[in-house]
Amino acid sequence: MDVVTFGETMVLFTPETTGFMRYAHMYSRKFGGSETNFAIGLARLGHRVGWISRVGDDELGKALLAFIRGEGVDVSRVRLDPDAPTGIYFKEIRSANDVNVYYYRKGSAASRMTSADLDEDYLAQAKYLFVSGITPALSDTCREMTQEAITLAKKHGLTVVFDPNLRKKLWPEEQARETLLALAAQADIVLPGLSEGEFLFGESDPLKLGRRFLDHGAQTVVLKLGEKGAHYFTRETNEYIPGYRVERVVDPVGAGDGFAAGFVSGLLDGLPLADAVRRANAVGAIVTLVNGDVEGLPERADLKRFTEEPNEEVIR
């Protein structure tokens, strides 16, 4: 594998109508999870990605597994759990700028993951380990598993990429802050959003935040600024990379995962840091144009068309 990641993916139900979900009668069924959104994004760009997890030994879990496998992600290290269900969640889209997510994941199969779910030999053959801050929020055993994965990655020389992915609904704020700061200190590359940086350090100035993350232990920091783009920092330099203009945002959920996929893809392709961030901005922007967590993730031809032929509306 080029990249290995781990975490929970759930079944996503989205109302066919906008507005309050209480009035919805028809739903579409899709799948979503930060780590597999990221993995699928990389697979569509031609990279080899493996995902470690558990799903319920139920029809939804089997459907989820078939979908992820069909998207080109290696799922050979995913276990079917006969004693716990596959998690589900609902996405309520009241408007493009008002999206609510409701989780039904307590006691799910993925929340029962432990360090025993990690295959050291499998990890050792990868180049990057992608860690999300969601996984340690799921349970004590998931938190221990996250730490063990980082320990194994460092043992075998993998580059650790950490996206804080703050989910305040999943755990107490103080526990979240303490855990995420500890993980950020061990990562080689950190990909925080501006609001996450403010949550962790109480600082909202991008330049100061970049320095705080570097001083905390990271070698590279890419601060996501939403539609404005991103600002990367290393110990030697920093640069602001503008984002791509999008006429109409359809669904913002999953844009951060697309950003991470675009960035790591750029690194795997040997792009300079600024160009990797530029690719990340493009992938994140493309994702917002389509409803669904992974449906908008581009293939290479789509990415090239978006960045080089932005005015081409019809492909003939």
Coordinates of C-alpha atoms in Angstrom, one line a residue:
M1 CA 0.0 0.0 0.0
D2 CA 1.0 3.6 -0.5
V3 CA -1.2 4.6 2.4
V4 CA -2.9 2.8 5.2
T5 CA -5.7 4.3 7.3
F6 CA -8.2 3.0 9.9
G7 CA -11.5 4.1 11.5
E8 CA -15.2 3.8 11.2
T9 CA -17.3 4.1 8.1
M10 CA -21.1 4.2 8.5
V11 CA -24.2 3.9 6.4
L12 CA -25.5 7.4 5.5
F13 CA -29.1 8.2 5.0
T14 CA -29.9 11.6 3.4
P15 CA -33.4 12.9 2.9
E16 CA -34.4 13.4 -0.7
T17 CA -35.8 16.9 0.3
T18 CA -34.1 19.8 2.0
G19 CA -35.4 21.4 5.2
F20 CA -36.2 19.8 8.6
M21 CA -35.6 16.1 8.5
R22 CA -38.8 15.6 10.5
Y23 CA -40.8 16.2 7.3
A24 CA -38.7 13.8 5.1
H25 CA -40.3 10.6 3.9
M26 CA -37.8 9.4 1.3
Y27 CA -34.1 8.8 1.9
S28 CA -31.1 7.8 -0.2
R29 CA -28.6 5.3 1.2
K30 CA -25.0 6.0 0.8
F31 CA -21.8 5.4 2.8
G32 CA -19.5 7.8 4.6
G33 CA -16.6 8.0 7.0
S34 CA -13.7 10.4 7.1
E35 CA -11.0 7.7 6.6
T36 CA -12.7 5.9 3.7
N37 CA -13.6 9.2 2.1
F38 CA -9.9 10.0 2.2
A39 CA -9.0 6.5 1.0
I40 CA -11.5 6.5 -1.9
G41 CA -10.2 10.0 -2.9
L42 CA -6.6 8.6 -3.1
A43 CA -7.8 5.4 -5.0
R44 CA -9.5 7.5 -7.6
L45 CA -6.3 9.4 -8.2
G46 CA -4.5 6.1 -8.8
H47 CA -2.9 5.3 -5.5
R48 CA -2.9 2.1 -3.5
V49 CA -4.8 2.5 -0.2
G50 CA -5.7 0.0 2.6
W51 CA -8.4 0.5 5.3
I52 CA -8.5 -1.3 8.6
S53 CA -11.8 -1.5 10.5
R54 CA -14.7 -3.5 11.7
V55 CA -18.3 -3.6 10.4
G56 CA -21.3 -5.5 11.6
D57 CA -21.9 -8.9 10.2
D58 CA -25.2 -7.7 8.9
E59 CA -26.6 -6.7 5.5
L60 CA -25.6 -3.0 5.9
G61 CA -22.1 -4.0 6.8
K62 CA -21.7 -6.3 3.8
A63 CA -23.1 -3.6 1.5
L64 CA -20.7 -1.1 3.0
L65 CA -17.7 -3.4 2.5
A66 CA -18.7 -4.2 -1.1
F67 CA -18.9 -0.5 -1.8
I68 CA -15.5 0.4 -0.4
R69 CA -13.9 -2.6 -2.1
G70 CA -15.5 -1.6 -5.4
E71 CA -14.0 1.8 -5.1
G72 CA -10.5 0.3 -5.2
V73 CA -9.6 0.4 -1.5
D74 CA -8.1 -2.7 0.0
V75 CA -10.4 -4.1 2.7
S76 CA -8.5 -7.3 3.5
R77 CA -7.9 -6.2 7.1
V78 CA -11.6 -5.3 7.8
R79 CA -13.4 -7.7 10.2
L80 CA -17.0 -8.7 10.3
D81 CA -18.2 -8.4 13.9
P82 CA -21.1 -10.8 14.6
D83 CA -21.9 -9.2 18.0
A84 CA -22.3 -5.5 17.1
P85 CA -24.1 -3.5 14.3
T86 CA -22.8 -1.3 11.6
G87 CA -23.1 2.3 12.6
I88 CA -25.5 4.7 10.7
Y89 CA -25.9 8.4 10.5
F90 CA -28.3 10.9 8.9
K91 CA -27.3 14.1 7.1
E92 CA -30.0 16.8 7.3
I93 CA -29.4 19.5 4.6
R94 CA -31.5 22.5 5.4
S95 CA -29.5 24.6 3.0
A96 CA -26.0 24.6 1.5
N97 CA -24.7 26.5 4.6
D98 CA -26.9 24.7 7.2
V99 CA -26.1 21.0 7.4
N100 CA -26.7 18.8 10.5
V101 CA -25.4 15.3 11.1
Y102 CA -27.0 12.9 13.5
Y103 CA -25.0 9.8 14.6
Y104 CA -26.3 6.4 15.7
R105 CA -23.0 4.8 16.3
K106 CA -22.8 4.0 20.0
G107 CA -21.8 0.4 20.5
S108 CA -21.1 -0.1 16.8
A109 CA -18.8 -2.7 15.5
A110 CA -16.1 -0.2 14.7
S111 CA -16.2 1.2 18.3
R112 CA -15.1 -2.2 19.4
M113 CA -11.8 -2.1 17.5
T114 CA -8.7 -2.8 19.5
S115 CA -4.9 -2.8 18.9
A116 CA -5.3 -6.5 17.9
D117 CA -7.1 -5.3 14.7
L118 CA -3.7 -3.9 13.5
D119 CA -1.5 -6.0 11.3
E120 CA 2.1 -4.8 11.8
D121 CA 3.4 -6.4 8.6
Y122 CA 0.6 -4.8 6.6
L123 CA 1.4 -1.4 8.1
A124 CA 5.2 -1.8 7.6
Q125 CA 4.9 -2.0 3.9
A126 CA 3.1 1.3 3.5
K127 CA 4.6 4.8 3.0
Y128 CA 2.1 6.8 4.9
L129 CA -0.3 6.3 7.8
F130 CA -3.3 8.5 7.8
V131 CA -4.8 9.1 11.3
S132 CA -8.1 10.9 12.0
G133 CA -9.1 12.4 15.3
I134 CA -12.5 10.7 15.1
T135 CA -11.2 7.2 15.8
P136 CA -9.9 7.9 19.3
A137 CA -13.2 9.5 20.2
L138 CA -15.1 6.2 19.6
S139 CA -14.0 4.3 22.7
D140 CA -11.1 3.6 25.0
T141 CA -9.9 0.7 22.9
C142 CA -10.0 2.8 19.8
R143 CA -7.9 5.4 21.5
E144 CA -5.4 2.8 22.4
M145 CA -5.4 1.4 18.9
T146 CA -4.7 4.9 17.5
Q147 CA -1.7 5.2 19.7
E148 CA -0.4 1.8 18.8
A149 CA -0.9 2.5 15.1
I150 CA 1.3 5.6 15.4
T151 CA 3.9 3.7 17.4
L152 CA 4.1 0.9 14.7
A153 CA 4.3 3.5 11.9
K154 CA 7.2 5.3 13.5
K155 CA 8.9 1.9 14.2
H156 CA 8.8 1.1 10.4
G157 CA 9.6 4.6 9.1
L158 CA 6.1 5.6 7.8
T159 CA 5.2 9.3 7.5
V160 CA 2.3 10.0 9.9
V161 CA -0.4 12.3 8.6
F162 CA -2.9 13.6 11.2
D163 CA -6.2 15.3 10.5
P164 CA -7.8 16.4 13.9
N165 CA -11.3 16.0 12.5
L166 CA -12.8 17.4 15.6
R167 CA -16.3 16.0 16.4
K168 CA -17.5 17.6 19.6
K169 CA -20.6 15.4 19.7
L170 CA -18.5 12.3 20.3
W171 CA -16.6 13.2 23.5
P172 CA -16.0 15.8 26.3
E173 CA -14.1 18.9 25.1
E174 CA -11.3 18.6 27.5
Q175 CA -10.7 15.0 26.7
A176 CA -10.8 15.8 23.0
R177 CA -8.3 18.7 23.4
E178 CA -5.9 16.6 25.4
T179 CA -6.0 13.6 23.1
L180 CA -5.8 15.6 19.8
L181 CA -2.9 17.6 21.1
A182 CA -1.0 14.5 22.1
L183 CA -1.6 13.0 18.6
A184 CA -0.6 16.2 16.8
A185 CA 2.7 16.2 18.7
Q186 CA 3.5 12.8 17.3
A187 CA 2.5 13.4 13.7
D188 CA 4.9 14.4 10.9
I189 CA 2.2 16.3 9.0
V190 CA -0.9 17.9 10.6
L191 CA -3.9 19.1 8.6
P192 CA -6.0 21.2 10.9
G193 CA -8.9 23.5 10.0
L194 CA -8.9 27.0 11.4
S195 CA -11.6 26.3 13.9
E196 CA -9.8 23.2 15.1
G197 CA -6.6 25.1 15.6
E198 CA -8.5 27.7 17.6
F199 CA -10.1 24.9 19.7
L200 CA -6.7 23.3 20.4
F201 CA -4.6 26.4 21.0
G202 CA -7.1 29.3 21.6
E203 CA -5.5 31.1 18.7
S204 CA -7.3 32.3 15.5
D205 CA -4.5 34.0 13.7
P206 CA -3.3 31.6 10.9
L207 CA 0.4 32.6 11.1
K208 CA 0.5 32.1 14.9
L209 CA -1.4 28.9 14.6
G210 CA 1.0 27.4 12.1
R211 CA 3.9 28.2 14.4
R212 CA 2.1 26.7 17.4
F213 CA 1.6 23.4 15.6
L214 CA 5.3 23.4 14.5
D215 CA 6.5 24.2 18.0
H216 CA 4.2 21.4 19.3
G217 CA 6.1 18.8 17.2
A218 CA 4.9 18.7 13.6
Q219 CA 7.3 18.9 10.7
T220 CA 4.7 20.2 8.3
V221 CA 1.4 22.0 8.9
V222 CA -1.3 22.7 6.3
L223 CA -3.9 25.0 7.8
K224 CA -7.2 24.6 5.9
L225 CA -9.0 27.9 5.4
G226 CA -12.2 26.7 3.6
E227 CA -13.0 28.5 0.4
K228 CA -10.1 30.8 0.9
G229 CA -7.6 28.0 0.4
A230 CA -4.9 26.9 2.7
H231 CA -1.6 28.0 4.3
Y232 CA 1.3 25.6 4.7
F233 CA 4.1 25.9 7.2
T234 CA 7.5 24.2 7.7
R235 CA 10.3 25.1 9.9
E236 CA 12.0 26.8 7.0
T237 CA 9.1 28.5 5.1
N238 CA 5.4 29.1 4.9
E239 CA 3.1 30.1 2.0
Y240 CA -0.6 30.9 1.5
I241 CA -2.2 29.0 -1.4
P242 CA -5.5 30.5 -2.6
G243 CA -8.5 28.3 -3.1
Y244 CA -10.6 27.7 -6.2
R245 CA -13.8 29.6 -6.7
V246 CA -17.0 27.5 -6.7
E247 CA -20.2 29.0 -8.1
R248 CA -22.5 27.0 -5.9
V249 CA -21.8 24.7 -3.0
V250 CA -24.1 21.7 -3.1
D251 CA -22.8 19.7 -0.1
P252 CA -19.8 20.8 2.0
V253 CA -19.5 17.5 3.9
G254 CA -16.4 15.5 2.9
A255 CA -14.5 18.5 1.5
G256 CA -11.8 18.2 4.2
D257 CA -11.4 14.5 3.5
G258 CA -11.0 15.3 -0.2
F259 CA -8.4 18.0 0.7
A260 CA -6.4 15.5 2.6
A261 CA -6.5 13.0 -0.2
G262 CA -5.4 15.6 -2.8
F263 CA -2.6 16.7 -0.5
V264 CA -1.2 13.2 0.1
S265 CA -1.7 12.4 -3.6
G266 CA 0.6 15.3 -4.4
L267 CA 3.2 14.1 -2.0
L268 CA 3.1 10.6 -3.4
D269 CA 3.6 12.1 -6.9
G270 CA 6.6 14.0 -5.7
L271 CA 5.1 17.5 -6.1
P272 CA 6.6 20.4 -4.4
L273 CA 4.7 21.3 -1.2
A274 CA 3.0 24.3 -2.7
D275 CA 1.7 22.3 -5.6
A276 CA 0.5 19.5 -3.3
V277 CA -1.5 22.1 -1.4
R278 CA -2.9 23.5 -4.6
R279 CA -4.1 20.0 -5.6
A280 CA -5.6 19.6 -2.2
N281 CA -7.5 22.9 -2.6
A282 CA -8.8 21.7 -6.0
V283 CA -10.0 18.3 -4.8
G284 CA -11.7 19.9 -1.8
A285 CA -13.5 22.4 -4.0
I286 CA -14.7 19.7 -6.5
V287 CA -16.2 17.6 -3.6
T288 CA -18.5 20.5 -2.7
L289 CA -20.1 20.4 -6.1
V290 CA -21.8 17.0 -5.6
N291 CA -24.2 15.7 -2.9
G292 CA -22.6 12.9 -0.9
D293 CA -19.4 12.4 1.0
V294 CA -17.5 10.5 -1.8
E295 CA -19.6 11.0 -4.9
G296 CA -17.8 14.1 -6.0
L297 CA -14.2 12.8 -5.4
P298 CA -12.4 13.3 -8.8
E299 CA -10.4 11.0 -10.9
R300 CA -7.2 12.5 -12.5
A301 CA -9.0 13.5 -15.7
D302 CA -11.6 15.4 -13.6
L303 CA -8.9 17.1 -11.6
K304 CA -7.1 18.2 -14.7
R305 CA -10.2 19.5 -16.3
F306 CA -11.2 21.5 -13.2
T307 CA -7.8 23.1 -12.8
E308 CA -6.8 23.6 -16.5
E309 CA -10.1 23.9 -18.3
P310 CA -12.5 25.6 -15.7
N311 CA -14.8 27.0 -18.4
E312 CA -15.4 23.8 -20.3
E313 CA -19.0 22.9 -19.4
V314 CA -19.7 20.0 -21.8
I315 CA -17.2 17.2 -22.7
R316 CA -17.6 16.3 -26.3

